[in-house]
Coordinates of C-alpha atoms in Angstrom, one line a residue:
M29 CA 0.0 0.0 0.0
A30 CA 1.3 3.5 -0.9
K31 CA 2.6 5.7 1.9
K32 CA 1.9 9.4 1.8
G33 CA 3.9 12.4 2.9
I34 CA 3.9 16.2 2.7
L35 CA 6.6 18.5 1.4
L36 CA 6.3 22.2 2.2
I37 CA 8.3 24.5 -0.2
N38 CA 9.5 28.0 0.4
L39 CA 11.8 30.3 -1.5
G40 CA 15.1 29.6 0.2
S41 CA 18.0 31.5 1.8
P42 CA 21.8 31.7 1.9
R43 CA 23.4 29.3 4.3
S44 CA 24.9 32.3 6.2
T45 CA 25.4 36.0 5.9
A46 CA 28.9 35.6 4.4
V47 CA 29.3 37.3 1.1
E48 CA 30.3 34.1 -0.7
D49 CA 27.3 32.3 0.6
V50 CA 25.0 35.1 -0.4
K51 CA 26.7 35.2 -3.9
E52 CA 26.1 31.4 -4.3
Y53 CA 22.5 31.8 -3.4
L54 CA 21.9 34.8 -5.7
D55 CA 23.6 32.9 -8.5
E56 CA 21.2 30.0 -8.3
F57 CA 18.1 32.3 -7.7
L58 CA 18.8 34.8 -10.4
M59 CA 19.9 32.3 -13.0
D60 CA 16.5 30.6 -12.9
E61 CA 15.0 31.2 -16.3
R62 CA 11.6 31.8 -14.6
V63 CA 13.0 34.6 -12.4
I64 CA 15.0 36.4 -15.1
D65 CA 13.5 35.1 -18.3
Y66 CA 16.2 36.2 -20.7
R67 CA 18.0 33.8 -23.0
W68 CA 20.8 31.9 -21.1
I69 CA 23.7 33.9 -22.5
F70 CA 22.1 37.3 -21.8
R71 CA 21.0 36.1 -18.3
A72 CA 24.5 35.0 -17.6
L73 CA 26.0 38.3 -18.8
L74 CA 23.6 40.2 -16.6
V75 CA 23.7 38.0 -13.4
Q76 CA 27.3 36.8 -13.4
G77 CA 28.8 39.6 -15.3
I78 CA 27.1 42.5 -13.5
I79 CA 24.8 41.7 -10.6
L80 CA 27.1 39.3 -8.8
K81 CA 30.0 41.7 -8.8
T82 CA 28.3 44.2 -6.6
R83 CA 25.0 42.9 -5.1
P84 CA 26.2 40.1 -2.8
A85 CA 28.0 42.4 -0.5
K86 CA 25.0 44.7 -0.2
S87 CA 22.6 41.8 0.3
A88 CA 24.9 40.3 2.9
E89 CA 24.6 43.4 5.0
A90 CA 20.8 43.3 4.6
Y91 CA 20.7 39.7 5.7
K92 CA 22.8 40.5 8.8
M93 CA 20.0 42.9 9.9
V94 CA 17.4 40.2 9.9
W95 CA 19.5 37.1 10.8
T96 CA 18.6 35.4 14.1
D97 CA 20.6 33.2 16.5
E98 CA 18.8 30.3 15.0
G99 CA 19.6 31.3 11.4
S100 CA 17.7 32.6 8.4
P101 CA 14.2 33.8 9.4
L102 CA 12.6 32.2 6.4
I103 CA 14.2 28.8 7.1
V104 CA 13.5 29.0 10.8
I105 CA 9.8 30.0 10.4
T106 CA 9.3 27.2 7.7
E107 CA 10.7 24.7 10.1
K108 CA 8.4 25.9 12.9
I109 CA 5.5 25.5 10.5
R110 CA 6.6 21.9 9.7
K111 CA 6.8 21.0 13.4
K112 CA 3.4 22.4 14.2
L113 CA 1.8 20.7 11.1
Q114 CA 3.4 17.4 12.0
K115 CA 1.6 17.5 15.3
L116 CA -1.8 17.8 13.5
I117 CA -1.3 15.2 10.8
D118 CA -0.4 11.6 10.7
V119 CA 1.9 11.5 7.7
P120 CA 5.5 12.6 7.5
V121 CA 6.2 16.3 6.8
E122 CA 9.4 17.7 5.4
I123 CA 10.5 21.1 4.0
G124 CA 12.4 22.0 0.9
M125 CA 13.6 25.3 -0.6
R126 CA 13.5 26.2 -4.3
Y127 CA 17.0 27.6 -3.9
A128 CA 19.8 26.4 -1.7
E129 CA 19.3 23.9 1.1
P130 CA 17.4 22.1 2.2
S131 CA 16.5 21.7 -1.5
I132 CA 13.4 20.2 -3.1
E133 CA 15.5 17.1 -4.0
T134 CA 16.6 16.8 -0.3
G135 CA 13.0 17.1 0.8
I136 CA 11.8 14.4 -1.6
R137 CA 14.7 12.1 -0.7
N138 CA 14.0 12.5 3.0
L139 CA 10.4 11.4 2.4
V140 CA 11.4 8.5 0.1
E141 CA 13.8 7.2 2.7
K142 CA 10.8 6.9 5.0
G143 CA 9.1 4.7 2.4
I144 CA 6.9 7.5 1.0
T145 CA 5.7 7.0 -2.6
E146 CA 2.9 9.7 -2.8
I147 CA 3.8 13.3 -1.9
V148 CA 1.6 16.3 -1.5
L149 CA 3.9 19.2 -2.4
F150 CA 2.8 22.6 -1.1
P151 CA 4.4 25.7 -2.6
L152 CA 3.8 28.3 0.1
Y153 CA 2.7 31.1 -2.2
P154 CA -0.9 32.3 -2.1
Q155 CA -0.8 33.7 -5.6
Y156 CA 0.4 32.0 -8.8
A157 CA 3.4 33.5 -10.6
M158 CA 6.0 32.2 -13.0
S159 CA 8.8 33.0 -10.6
T160 CA 7.2 31.3 -7.6
T161 CA 4.6 28.5 -8.0
E162 CA 5.6 27.7 -11.6
T163 CA 9.3 27.3 -11.0
V164 CA 8.7 25.1 -7.9
I165 CA 6.4 22.8 -9.9
E166 CA 8.8 22.6 -12.9
K167 CA 11.8 21.9 -10.6
A168 CA 10.0 19.3 -8.6
E169 CA 8.8 17.5 -11.8
E170 CA 12.3 17.6 -13.2
I171 CA 13.7 16.0 -10.0
R172 CA 10.9 13.4 -9.8
K173 CA 11.4 12.2 -13.4
K174 CA 15.2 12.0 -13.1
K175 CA 15.6 10.6 -9.6
F176 CA 12.3 9.4 -8.2
P177 CA 10.3 8.1 -11.1
G178 CA 8.2 5.8 -8.8
V179 CA 6.9 8.8 -6.7
R180 CA 3.6 10.4 -7.4
I181 CA 3.1 14.1 -6.5
N182 CA -0.1 16.1 -6.0
Y183 CA 0.3 19.9 -5.8
V184 CA -1.6 22.3 -3.6
Q185 CA -2.8 25.0 -6.0
S186 CA -2.7 28.7 -5.4
F187 CA -5.1 29.5 -2.6
Y188 CA -5.5 33.3 -2.8
N189 CA -9.3 33.0 -3.3
R190 CA -10.0 30.4 -0.7
D191 CA -12.1 31.7 2.1
L192 CA -10.3 29.6 4.7
Y193 CA -7.1 31.5 3.7
T194 CA -8.5 35.0 3.4
D195 CA -10.4 34.6 6.7
C196 CA -7.2 33.6 8.3
L197 CA -5.3 36.6 6.8
A198 CA -8.0 39.0 7.7
E199 CA -8.2 37.9 11.3
S200 CA -4.4 38.2 11.6
I201 CA -4.4 41.7 10.2
R202 CA -7.4 42.7 12.4
E203 CA -5.5 41.8 15.5
K204 CA -2.5 43.8 14.6
L205 CA -4.0 47.0 13.0
P206 CA -3.4 50.1 15.1
E207 CA -6.4 51.9 16.4
N208 CA -5.7 55.0 14.4
F209 CA -4.4 54.6 10.8
D210 CA -5.0 56.6 7.7
A211 CA -4.4 53.8 5.3
L212 CA -3.6 50.1 5.1
L213 CA -1.1 49.3 2.3
F214 CA -1.0 45.9 0.8
S215 CA 2.5 45.5 -0.6
Y216 CA 3.0 42.5 -2.9
H217 CA 6.2 41.2 -4.5
G218 CA 6.5 42.6 -8.0
V219 CA 7.1 40.8 -11.3
P220 CA 8.0 42.2 -14.7
E221 CA 4.9 43.0 -16.7
R222 CA 6.0 40.5 -19.4
H223 CA 5.7 37.7 -16.9
I224 CA 2.0 38.3 -16.6
Y225 CA 1.6 37.7 -20.4
K226 CA 4.0 34.8 -20.6
T227 CA 2.2 32.8 -17.9
D228 CA -1.2 33.2 -19.6
P229 CA -1.9 30.1 -21.7
T230 CA -5.3 31.6 -22.8
K231 CA -3.5 34.6 -24.4
T232 CA -6.5 36.7 -23.4
C233 CA -4.8 38.9 -20.7
N234 CA -4.9 42.6 -21.1
M235 CA -3.7 44.3 -17.9
N236 CA -5.5 47.5 -18.9
D237 CA -8.9 46.1 -18.2
C238 CA -9.1 42.5 -17.1
C239 CA -7.5 42.4 -13.7
Y240 CA -10.5 44.0 -12.0
K241 CA -13.2 41.9 -13.8
D242 CA -15.1 39.4 -11.8
T243 CA -14.3 36.6 -14.2
H244 CA -11.8 36.3 -17.0
P245 CA -10.1 33.3 -18.7
S246 CA -6.6 34.6 -17.7
H247 CA -7.4 34.9 -14.0
S248 CA -6.1 31.4 -13.0
F249 CA -2.6 32.4 -14.2
C250 CA -2.6 36.2 -13.6
Y251 CA -0.5 37.2 -10.6
R252 CA -1.6 40.8 -10.8
H253 CA -5.3 39.9 -10.7
Q254 CA -4.8 37.5 -7.9
C255 CA -3.1 40.2 -5.8
F256 CA -6.0 42.6 -6.3
N257 CA -8.5 39.8 -5.6
T258 CA -6.7 38.9 -2.4
T259 CA -6.9 42.5 -1.3
D260 CA -10.6 42.8 -2.1
R261 CA -11.5 39.7 -0.3
V262 CA -9.6 40.7 2.8
I263 CA -10.9 44.3 3.0
R264 CA -14.4 43.0 2.7
K265 CA -13.9 40.8 5.7
L266 CA -12.3 43.7 7.6
E267 CA -15.1 46.0 6.5
L268 CA -12.6 48.6 5.4
P269 CA -13.6 51.4 3.0
K270 CA -11.7 51.3 -0.2
D271 CA -10.4 54.8 0.3
K272 CA -8.4 53.5 3.3
V273 CA -6.7 50.8 1.2
I274 CA -3.7 51.0 -1.2
V275 CA -2.1 48.2 -3.3
S276 CA 1.5 48.4 -4.5
F277 CA 4.3 46.1 -5.6
Q278 CA 7.9 45.9 -4.2
S279 CA 11.3 44.3 -4.8
R280 CA 11.7 45.2 -8.5
L281 CA 15.1 44.4 -10.1
G282 CA 16.7 46.1 -13.1
K283 CA 15.3 48.6 -15.5
D284 CA 12.5 46.5 -17.1
K285 CA 8.9 47.6 -16.6
W286 CA 7.4 45.9 -13.6
I287 CA 3.8 45.9 -12.5
E288 CA 2.8 49.2 -10.8
P289 CA 2.4 51.1 -8.6
Y290 CA 5.8 50.6 -7.0
T291 CA 5.9 50.3 -3.2
D292 CA 8.9 52.6 -2.7
H293 CA 7.4 55.3 -4.8
T294 CA 4.1 54.9 -3.0
L295 CA 5.7 55.3 0.4
E296 CA 7.4 58.5 -0.7
T297 CA 4.3 60.1 -2.2
I298 CA 1.4 59.4 0.1
P299 CA 2.5 61.5 3.2
P300 CA 2.1 64.8 1.3
K301 CA -1.4 63.6 0.4
G302 CA -2.4 63.4 4.1
I303 CA -1.6 59.8 4.8
K304 CA 0.6 60.2 7.9
N305 CA -0.2 57.0 9.9
L306 CA 0.3 53.9 7.8
A307 CA -0.2 50.2 8.4
I308 CA 1.4 47.8 5.9
V309 CA 1.1 44.1 5.2
C310 CA 2.8 41.8 2.6
P311 CA 0.4 39.1 1.5
A312 CA 2.5 37.6 -1.2
F313 CA 4.6 36.2 1.6
V314 CA 3.4 33.7 4.3
S315 CA 6.7 33.8 6.1
D316 CA 8.7 36.9 7.1
C317 CA 12.0 37.2 5.2
L318 CA 14.5 39.7 3.9
E319 CA 11.8 41.3 1.7
T320 CA 9.5 42.0 4.7
L321 CA 11.9 42.4 7.6
E322 CA 14.5 44.6 5.9
E323 CA 13.0 46.0 2.7
I324 CA 9.7 47.0 4.2
S325 CA 10.2 47.2 8.0
V326 CA 13.5 49.1 7.8
E327 CA 14.0 50.7 4.3
G328 CA 10.3 51.2 3.7
K329 CA 9.7 52.8 7.1
E330 CA 12.6 55.2 6.5
L331 CA 11.2 56.2 3.1
F332 CA 7.8 56.9 4.6
L333 CA 9.0 58.8 7.7
E334 CA 11.5 60.9 5.7
A335 CA 8.7 61.8 3.3
G336 CA 6.6 63.2 6.2
G337 CA 4.9 60.2 7.6
E338 CA 4.4 60.0 11.4
S339 CA 3.7 56.4 12.3
F340 CA 4.5 53.2 10.4
T341 CA 3.1 49.8 11.5
Y342 CA 4.4 46.7 9.8
I343 CA 2.0 43.8 10.2
P344 CA 3.9 40.5 10.2
C345 CA 3.2 37.6 7.9
L346 CA 1.2 34.6 9.0
N347 CA 4.4 32.8 10.0
D348 CA 3.6 29.9 12.4
E349 CA 0.2 31.3 13.7
D350 CA -1.9 28.3 14.8
R351 CA -4.8 29.4 12.5
W352 CA -2.5 29.4 9.5
I353 CA -1.2 25.9 10.4
E354 CA -4.8 24.8 10.4
V355 CA -5.3 26.2 6.9
I356 CA -2.2 24.4 5.7
R357 CA -3.5 21.1 7.3
I358 CA -6.8 21.4 5.4
L359 CA -5.2 22.2 2.1
C360 CA -2.8 19.4 2.4
E361 CA -5.5 16.9 3.5
E362 CA -7.5 17.8 0.4
Q363 CA -4.7 16.7 -1.8
L364 CA -3.9 13.6 0.3
N365 CA -7.4 12.5 -0.3
Q366 CA -7.1 13.1 -4.0
F367 CA -4.6 10.2 -4.2
Y368 CA -7.5 7.8 -3.4
L369 CA -9.5 9.1 -6.4
L370 CA -6.7 8.6 -8.9

């Protein structure tokens, strides 16, 4: 009889804050064709010829600001999630990272060594994007076919529009919102605009008018729509007026056109418009990491206050909150049960 297991996947992290370790991590991350989608030669010239000559040292300093005694916040939090989930479920649970260690291959191998032949693989990304969910699935399938052909994998799909998730997110935000705030900013990780069109198999996407429609053939693959939809669902649950809500996109890289508006520009321009007391949440992430703890909580706060803001409240990710672990359990068990139907 087949034995089942769960593999939780997150982005990954350097093994330490040493410049060489950060450089090794960035090389693997940025050379992924679904992150920087240039032809290999141009990607290599950009990443290895330009970015890796200067960025690792700067990134290493940023990682030092968020690193804990236990290690990388992202890895530490993902392991806490694993331990809590393991207490709620009767199949083995492992973690893997898309980049660096523990890798997806390591995670699958750890399960296989326990006799597992059917794996529920959970990319911990609420919204679907080429540079997150898609690259995880493609990498996992490549590894499975080459090294574990006898293993079957079911994938937890993007869950941005599931009530159990948006209820969980809304309650987490509600508990942490300050009493007096002028606006709540939803800052999502950005992607180049061309990624939106490249991930649309229906070829019907038009970012000028379809993201806000109730239904559209491209919505299952449109990251931008899914971010707006996440926001709409959460603010309805919070009963917030739309004039107190802002959506923006962070972490852009290079000079290409990324989806707008940009978070850094937003933080600089809203204080003169009367938004002095800001709360900010990052719902593209379920675990706090460099992009939330340093880019938003430190750099973003500085931008906002220097532009005339008065108070800045960063609302943490779901991390290992018990209600979030329960959501993970339900989503995983749905896919575990699907094995019986195949």
